[in-house]
Coordinates of C-alpha atoms and ligand atoms in Angstrom, one line a residue:
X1 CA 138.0 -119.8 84.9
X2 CA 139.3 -123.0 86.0
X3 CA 139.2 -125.7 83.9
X4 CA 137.8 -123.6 80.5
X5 CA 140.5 -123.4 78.2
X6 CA 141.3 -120.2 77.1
X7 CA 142.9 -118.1 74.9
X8 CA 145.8 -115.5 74.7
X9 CA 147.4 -113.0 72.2
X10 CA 151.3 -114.5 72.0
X11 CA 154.6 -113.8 69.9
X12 CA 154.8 -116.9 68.1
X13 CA 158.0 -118.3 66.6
X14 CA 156.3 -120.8 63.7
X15 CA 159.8 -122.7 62.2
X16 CA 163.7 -122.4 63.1
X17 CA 165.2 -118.7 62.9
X18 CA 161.4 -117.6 62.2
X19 CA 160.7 -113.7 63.2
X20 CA 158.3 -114.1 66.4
X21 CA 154.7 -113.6 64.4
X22 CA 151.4 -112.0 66.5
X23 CA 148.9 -114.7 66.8
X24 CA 146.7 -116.6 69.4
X25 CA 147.7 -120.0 71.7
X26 CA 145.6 -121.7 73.8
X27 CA 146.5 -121.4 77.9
X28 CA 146.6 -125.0 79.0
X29 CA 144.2 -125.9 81.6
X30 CA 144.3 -123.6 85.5
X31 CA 144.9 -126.3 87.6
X32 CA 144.6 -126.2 91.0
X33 CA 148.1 -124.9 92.2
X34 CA 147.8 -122.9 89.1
X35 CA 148.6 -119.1 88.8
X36 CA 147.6 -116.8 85.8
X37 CA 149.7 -113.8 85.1
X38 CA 148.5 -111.1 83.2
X39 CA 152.6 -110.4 81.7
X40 CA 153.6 -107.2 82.2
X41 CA 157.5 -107.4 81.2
X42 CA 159.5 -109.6 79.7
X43 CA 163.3 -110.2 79.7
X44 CA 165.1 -111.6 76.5
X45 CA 167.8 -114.0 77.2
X46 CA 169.9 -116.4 74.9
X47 CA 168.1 -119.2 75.5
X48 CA 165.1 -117.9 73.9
X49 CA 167.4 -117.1 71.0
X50 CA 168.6 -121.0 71.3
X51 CA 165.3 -122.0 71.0
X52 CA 163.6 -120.3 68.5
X53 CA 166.9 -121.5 66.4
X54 CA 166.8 -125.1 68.1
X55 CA 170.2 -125.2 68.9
X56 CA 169.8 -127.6 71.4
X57 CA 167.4 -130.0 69.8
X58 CA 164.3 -129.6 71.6
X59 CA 161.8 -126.7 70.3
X60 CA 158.6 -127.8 69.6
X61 CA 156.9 -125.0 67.1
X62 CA 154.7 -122.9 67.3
X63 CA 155.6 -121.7 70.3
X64 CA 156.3 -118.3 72.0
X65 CA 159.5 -117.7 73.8
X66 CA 160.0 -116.2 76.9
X67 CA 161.2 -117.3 80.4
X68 CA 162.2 -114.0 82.5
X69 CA 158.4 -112.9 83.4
X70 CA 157.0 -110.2 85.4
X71 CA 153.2 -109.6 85.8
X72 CA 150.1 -109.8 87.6
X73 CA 148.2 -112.5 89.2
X74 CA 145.2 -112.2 87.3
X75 CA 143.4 -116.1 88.3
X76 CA 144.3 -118.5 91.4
X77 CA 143.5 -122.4 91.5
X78 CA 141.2 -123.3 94.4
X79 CA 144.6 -124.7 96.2
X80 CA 146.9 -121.7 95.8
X81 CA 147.6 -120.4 99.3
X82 CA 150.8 -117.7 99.2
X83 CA 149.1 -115.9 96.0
X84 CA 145.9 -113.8 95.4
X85 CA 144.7 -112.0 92.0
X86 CA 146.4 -108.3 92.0
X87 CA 150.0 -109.4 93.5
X88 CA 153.2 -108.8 91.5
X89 CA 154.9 -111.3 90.5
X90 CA 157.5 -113.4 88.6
X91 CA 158.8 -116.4 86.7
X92 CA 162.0 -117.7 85.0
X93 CA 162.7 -121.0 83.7
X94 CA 160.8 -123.4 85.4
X95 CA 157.1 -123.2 86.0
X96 CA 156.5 -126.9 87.1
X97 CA 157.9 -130.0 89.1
X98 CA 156.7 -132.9 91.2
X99 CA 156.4 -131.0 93.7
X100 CA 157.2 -134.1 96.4
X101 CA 161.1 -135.4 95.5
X102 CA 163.6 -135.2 97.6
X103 CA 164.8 -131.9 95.1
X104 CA 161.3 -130.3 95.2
X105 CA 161.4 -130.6 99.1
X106 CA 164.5 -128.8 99.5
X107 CA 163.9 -126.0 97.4
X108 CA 166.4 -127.6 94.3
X109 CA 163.0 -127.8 91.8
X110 CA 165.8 -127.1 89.0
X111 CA 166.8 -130.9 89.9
X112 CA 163.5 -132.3 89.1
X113 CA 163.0 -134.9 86.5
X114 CA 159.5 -133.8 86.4
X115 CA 160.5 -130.2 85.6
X116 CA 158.9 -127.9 83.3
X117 CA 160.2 -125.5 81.2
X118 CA 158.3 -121.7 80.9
X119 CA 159.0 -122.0 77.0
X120 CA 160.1 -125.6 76.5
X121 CA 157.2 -128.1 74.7
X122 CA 155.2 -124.9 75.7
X123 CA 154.4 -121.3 75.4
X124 CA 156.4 -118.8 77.9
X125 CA 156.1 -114.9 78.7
X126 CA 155.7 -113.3 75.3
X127 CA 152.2 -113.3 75.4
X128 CA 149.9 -111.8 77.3
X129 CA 148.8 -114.4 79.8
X130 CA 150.8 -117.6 81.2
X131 CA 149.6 -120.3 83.7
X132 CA 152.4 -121.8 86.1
X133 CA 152.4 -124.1 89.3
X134 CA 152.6 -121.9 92.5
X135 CA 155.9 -122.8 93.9
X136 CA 157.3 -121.6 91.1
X137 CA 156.4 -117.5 91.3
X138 CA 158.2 -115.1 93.3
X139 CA 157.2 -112.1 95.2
X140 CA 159.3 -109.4 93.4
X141 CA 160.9 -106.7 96.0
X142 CA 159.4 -103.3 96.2
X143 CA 161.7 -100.7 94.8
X144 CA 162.3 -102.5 91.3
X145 CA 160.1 -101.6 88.2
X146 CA 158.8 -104.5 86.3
X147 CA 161.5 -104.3 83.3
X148 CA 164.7 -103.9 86.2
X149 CA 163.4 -107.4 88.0
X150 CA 162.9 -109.2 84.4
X151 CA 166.8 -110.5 84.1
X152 CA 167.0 -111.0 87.5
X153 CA 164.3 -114.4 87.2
X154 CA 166.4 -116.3 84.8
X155 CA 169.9 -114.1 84.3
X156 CA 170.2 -113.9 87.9
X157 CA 169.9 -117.0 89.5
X158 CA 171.8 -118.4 86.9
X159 CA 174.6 -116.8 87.9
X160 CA 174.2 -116.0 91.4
X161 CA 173.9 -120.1 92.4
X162 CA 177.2 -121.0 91.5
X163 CA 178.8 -117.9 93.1
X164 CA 176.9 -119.9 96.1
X165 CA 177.6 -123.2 95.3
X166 CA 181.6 -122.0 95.7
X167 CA 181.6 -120.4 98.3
X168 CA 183.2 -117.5 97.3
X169 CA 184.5 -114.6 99.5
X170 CA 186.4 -111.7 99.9
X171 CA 189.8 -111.8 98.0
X172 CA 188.6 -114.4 95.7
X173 CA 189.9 -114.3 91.9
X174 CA 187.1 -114.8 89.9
X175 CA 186.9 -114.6 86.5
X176 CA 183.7 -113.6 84.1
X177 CA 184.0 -114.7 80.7
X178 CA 181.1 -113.4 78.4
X179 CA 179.8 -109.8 78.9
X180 CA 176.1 -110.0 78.4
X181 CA 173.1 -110.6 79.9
X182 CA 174.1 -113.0 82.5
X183 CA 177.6 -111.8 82.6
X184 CA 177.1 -108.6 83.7
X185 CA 175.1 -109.5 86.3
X186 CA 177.9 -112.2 87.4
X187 CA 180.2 -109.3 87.4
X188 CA 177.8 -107.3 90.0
X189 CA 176.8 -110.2 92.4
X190 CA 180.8 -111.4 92.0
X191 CA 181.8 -107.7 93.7
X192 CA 179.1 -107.6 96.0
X193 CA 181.1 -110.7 97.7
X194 CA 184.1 -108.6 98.1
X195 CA 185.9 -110.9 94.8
X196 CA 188.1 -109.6 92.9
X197 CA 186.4 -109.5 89.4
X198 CA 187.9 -109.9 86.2
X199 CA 185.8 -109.8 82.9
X200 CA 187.5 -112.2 80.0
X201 CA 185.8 -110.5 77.0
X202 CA 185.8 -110.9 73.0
X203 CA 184.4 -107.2 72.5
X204 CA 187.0 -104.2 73.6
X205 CA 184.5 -101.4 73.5
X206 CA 183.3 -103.0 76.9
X207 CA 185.6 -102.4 79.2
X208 CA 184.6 -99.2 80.7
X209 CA 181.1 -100.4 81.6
X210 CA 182.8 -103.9 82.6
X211 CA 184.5 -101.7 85.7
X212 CA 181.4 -100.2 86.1
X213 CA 180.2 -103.3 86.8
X214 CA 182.7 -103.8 89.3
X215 CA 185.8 -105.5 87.4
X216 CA 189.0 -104.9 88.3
X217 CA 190.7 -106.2 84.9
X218 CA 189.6 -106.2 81.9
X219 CA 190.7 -109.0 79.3
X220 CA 189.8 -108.4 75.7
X221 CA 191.0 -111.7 74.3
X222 CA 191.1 -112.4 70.4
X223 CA 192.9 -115.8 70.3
X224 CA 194.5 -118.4 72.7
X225 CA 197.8 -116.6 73.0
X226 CA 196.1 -113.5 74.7
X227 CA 195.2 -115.9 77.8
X228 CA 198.5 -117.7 78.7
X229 CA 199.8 -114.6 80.3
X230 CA 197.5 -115.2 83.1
X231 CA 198.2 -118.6 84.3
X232 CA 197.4 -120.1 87.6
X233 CA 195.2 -116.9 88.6
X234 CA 191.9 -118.0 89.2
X235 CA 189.6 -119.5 91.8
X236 CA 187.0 -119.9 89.8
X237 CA 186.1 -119.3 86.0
X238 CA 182.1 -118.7 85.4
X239 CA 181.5 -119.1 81.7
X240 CA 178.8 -117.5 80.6
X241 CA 179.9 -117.2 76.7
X242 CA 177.7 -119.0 73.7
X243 CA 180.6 -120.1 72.2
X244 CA 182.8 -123.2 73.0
X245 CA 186.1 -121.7 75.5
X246 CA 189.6 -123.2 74.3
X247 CA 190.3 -125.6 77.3
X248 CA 193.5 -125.9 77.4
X249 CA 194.0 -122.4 78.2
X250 CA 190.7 -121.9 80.5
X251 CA 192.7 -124.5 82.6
X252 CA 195.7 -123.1 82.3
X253 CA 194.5 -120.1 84.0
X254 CA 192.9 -121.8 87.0
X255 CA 194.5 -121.7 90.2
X256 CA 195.5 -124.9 92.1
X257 CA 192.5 -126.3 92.9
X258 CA 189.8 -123.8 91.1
X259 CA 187.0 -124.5 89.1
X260 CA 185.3 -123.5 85.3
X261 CA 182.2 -123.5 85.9
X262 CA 180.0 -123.2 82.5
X263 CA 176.9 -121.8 82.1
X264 CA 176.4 -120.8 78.8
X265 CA 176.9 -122.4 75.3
X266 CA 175.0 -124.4 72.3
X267 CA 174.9 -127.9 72.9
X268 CA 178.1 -129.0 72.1
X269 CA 181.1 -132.0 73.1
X270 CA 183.9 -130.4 74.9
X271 CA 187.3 -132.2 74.4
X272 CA 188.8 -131.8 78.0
X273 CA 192.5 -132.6 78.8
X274 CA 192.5 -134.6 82.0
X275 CA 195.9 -134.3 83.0
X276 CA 195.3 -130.8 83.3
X277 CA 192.5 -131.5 86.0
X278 CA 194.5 -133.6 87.8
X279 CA 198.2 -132.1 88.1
X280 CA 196.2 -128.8 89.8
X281 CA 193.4 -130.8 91.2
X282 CA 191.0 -128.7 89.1
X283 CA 187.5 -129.3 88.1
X284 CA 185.2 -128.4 85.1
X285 CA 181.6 -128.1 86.2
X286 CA 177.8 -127.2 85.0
X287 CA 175.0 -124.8 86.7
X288 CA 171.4 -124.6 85.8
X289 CA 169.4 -121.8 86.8
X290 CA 168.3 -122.2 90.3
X291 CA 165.2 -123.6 92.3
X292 CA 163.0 -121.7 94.7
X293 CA 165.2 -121.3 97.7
X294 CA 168.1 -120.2 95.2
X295 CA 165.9 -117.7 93.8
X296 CA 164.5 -116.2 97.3
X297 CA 167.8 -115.7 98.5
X298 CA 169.0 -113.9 95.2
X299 CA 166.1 -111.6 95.2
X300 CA 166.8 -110.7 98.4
X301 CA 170.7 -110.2 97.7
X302 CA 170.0 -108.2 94.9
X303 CA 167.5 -105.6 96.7
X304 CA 169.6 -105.4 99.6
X305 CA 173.0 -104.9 97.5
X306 CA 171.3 -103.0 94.7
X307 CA 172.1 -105.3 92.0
X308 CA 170.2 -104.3 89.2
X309 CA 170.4 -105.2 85.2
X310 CA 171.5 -102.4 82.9
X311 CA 168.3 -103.1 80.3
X312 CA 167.1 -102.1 76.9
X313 CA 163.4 -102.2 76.5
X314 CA 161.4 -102.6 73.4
X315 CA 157.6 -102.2 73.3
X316 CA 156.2 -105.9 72.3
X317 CA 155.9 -104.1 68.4
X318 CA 159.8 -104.2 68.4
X319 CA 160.4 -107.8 69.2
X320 CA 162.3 -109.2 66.5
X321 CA 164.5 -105.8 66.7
X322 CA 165.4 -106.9 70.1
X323 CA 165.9 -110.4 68.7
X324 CA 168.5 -109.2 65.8
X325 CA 170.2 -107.1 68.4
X326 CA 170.8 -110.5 70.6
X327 CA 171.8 -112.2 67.8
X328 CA 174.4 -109.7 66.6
X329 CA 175.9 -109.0 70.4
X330 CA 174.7 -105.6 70.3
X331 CA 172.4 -105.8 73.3
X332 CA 173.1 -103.7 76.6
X333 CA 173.1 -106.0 78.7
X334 CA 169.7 -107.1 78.2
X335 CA 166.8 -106.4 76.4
X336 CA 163.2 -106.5 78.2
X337 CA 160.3 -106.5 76.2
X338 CA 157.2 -104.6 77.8
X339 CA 154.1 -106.7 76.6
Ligands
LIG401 P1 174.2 -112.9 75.8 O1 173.5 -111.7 76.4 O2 174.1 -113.0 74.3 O3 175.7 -112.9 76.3 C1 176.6 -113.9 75.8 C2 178.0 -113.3 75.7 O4 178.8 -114.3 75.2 C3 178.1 -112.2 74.7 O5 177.7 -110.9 75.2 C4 179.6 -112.2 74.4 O6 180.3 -111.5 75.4 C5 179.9 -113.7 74.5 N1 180.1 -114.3 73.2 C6 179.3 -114.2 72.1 N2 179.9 -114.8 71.1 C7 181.1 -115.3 71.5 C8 182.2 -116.0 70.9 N3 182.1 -116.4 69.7 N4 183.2 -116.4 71.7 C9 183.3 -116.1 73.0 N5 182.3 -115.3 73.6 C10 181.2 -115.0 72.9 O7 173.5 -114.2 76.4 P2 173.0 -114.5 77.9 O8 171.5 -114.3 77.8 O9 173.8 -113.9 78.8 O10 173.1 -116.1 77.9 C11 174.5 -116.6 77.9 C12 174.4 -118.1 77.8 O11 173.9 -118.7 79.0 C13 173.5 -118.6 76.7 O12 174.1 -119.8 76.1 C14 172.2 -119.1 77.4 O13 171.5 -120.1 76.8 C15 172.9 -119.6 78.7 N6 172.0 -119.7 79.9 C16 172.1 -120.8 80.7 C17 171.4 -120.9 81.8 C18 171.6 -122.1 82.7 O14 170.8 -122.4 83.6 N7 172.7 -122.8 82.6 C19 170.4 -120.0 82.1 C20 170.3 -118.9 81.3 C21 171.1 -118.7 80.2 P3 181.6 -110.6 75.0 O15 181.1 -109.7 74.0 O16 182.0 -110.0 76.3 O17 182.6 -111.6 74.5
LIG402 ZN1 167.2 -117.7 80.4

């Protein structure tokens, strides 16, 4: 009921690189733009890894991961409009903002300075109930079961806004670099633009199912020397790897006037040579997530192109299974846990 606080069973993480443990958080507060979803899938991504081992420097414990959410409305605040108890629904990162900036108003909540984080300073989806602001949950398509639509909340938009953002079209080199969760989803939404796709990889045994994907070339690359044979090729670079990407080279194979765009990665100082950017008028950018109109239109783009994750799913017994297998770049693509 609004206002009462109440509890919830969650998959609690109590200390850096801690096994998630069963126990109990409290919800905060329904407010009145407030929805409760009763979570009926939830999708692992790296972040959640980065966060249970604070890699970026800003988990709170206890806490219970979780960000990539897929349940049931089961409690509305008196001002929630667009949402009644029964509808299925999801969440990624975000599930709060102003909700009146100049970002908020234009559907860019992911710009917020008021933003909050599903499992940042807070508890997210692995646990049986959550409580977000309104704008923030998604109608999910028809046609897509609960564990298939997981990835697509955080995964997806993450990659499918700066496929946007860069306009790319039909002919376009693009390059993929990182074949997991996020990357093979890049490598779908990339195709369905008519680009031509190539996956940079670390891990040979992936190329068959990167040209399932939709890649055209496959590059398994071991050190630096294995990308200068491809210089000046691309348009645009998405990085989607957890590890730093040697510069120099990344540059190197941009085309005149292309773009790395970086999604993925610890928190770390990158040591980029400028005379690179500017001899080919190149640029090195950043992407996070996506806000609501972002998210709308990728729903929609994946329904109506069939984009769909190629998941494992682990009952909510299994979690820390599905955690090791992240950690060890053995998931594929991504693991969903079904709470
Ligand atoms: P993931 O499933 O673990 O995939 C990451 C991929 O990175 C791996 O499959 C691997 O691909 C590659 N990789 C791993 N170690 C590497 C190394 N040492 N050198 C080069 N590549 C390496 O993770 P994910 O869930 O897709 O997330 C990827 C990153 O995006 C994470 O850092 C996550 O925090 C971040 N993320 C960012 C946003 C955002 O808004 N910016 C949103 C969601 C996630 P190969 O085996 O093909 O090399
Ligand atoms: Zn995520």
């Amino acid at each position: 009921m609004p206002g009462i606080l109440t509890l919830t069973k969650a998959w609690v993480c109590e200390g850096r690189g801690s096994p998630l443990k069963l126990g109990e958080i409290e919800l905060p507060p329904l407010k009145d733009n407030d929805i409760e979803i009763s979570v009926k899938a939830c999708g692992l991504c790296h972040s959640d890894l980065h966060l249970v081992d604070n890699d970026w420097g800003v988990t709170k414990y206890p806490f219970a991961p979780g960000h990539e959410i897929i349940g049931v409305v089961s409690s509305v605040g008196k001002n929630v409009v667009h949402t009644k108890t029964g509808d299925r629904v999801g969440v990624g990162w975000l599930s709060g903002c102003c909700g009146n900036c100049l970002h908020c108003l234009s559907g860019e909540e992911n710009f917020c300075s008021h933003q909050e984080a599903t499992c940042v300073g807070r508890s997210g989806g692995f646990a049986e109930k959550v409580r977000v602001n309104e704008r923030l949950v998604f109608k999910i398509p028809e046609g897509i079961s609960d564990e298939h639509a997981a990835p697509l909340l955080c995964g997806g938009v993450t990659v499918f806004s700066p496929l946007i953002r860069y306009k790319v079209a039909p002919l376009k080199k693009i390059a993929i670099v990182g074949l997991g969760g996020l990357g093979h989803l890049a490598v779908q939404f990339a195709k369905a633009f008519g680009c031509q796709v190539t996956v940079i990889s670390t891990s040979s045994e992936k190329r068959y199912e990167a040209e399932q994907f939709g890649a055209c070339e496959f590059l398994q690359f071991t050190d630096k020397q294995d990308l200068l044979k491809h210089r000046g090729k691309f348009d645009l670079i998405l990085s989607t790897a957890t590890a730093d990407l040697p510069w120099m080279e990344f540059l190197g194979m941009l085309a005149p006037k292309g773009t790395v765009c970086v999604v993925g990665g610890k928190a770390s100082t990158a040591h980029i040579p400028i005379a690179a950017l500017i001899a080919g008028s190149k640029g090195v950018s950043g992407s996070n997530i996506g806000g609501h109109r972002m998210m709308e239109n990728m729903l929609e783009f994946a329904a109506f192109h069939n984009i769909h994750p190629q998941i494992e799913i682990f009952p909510v017994s299994q979690i820390n299974e599905a955690f090791d297998k992240l950690r060890k770049n053995e998931m594929r693509y991504r693991g969903v846990i079904r709470i």
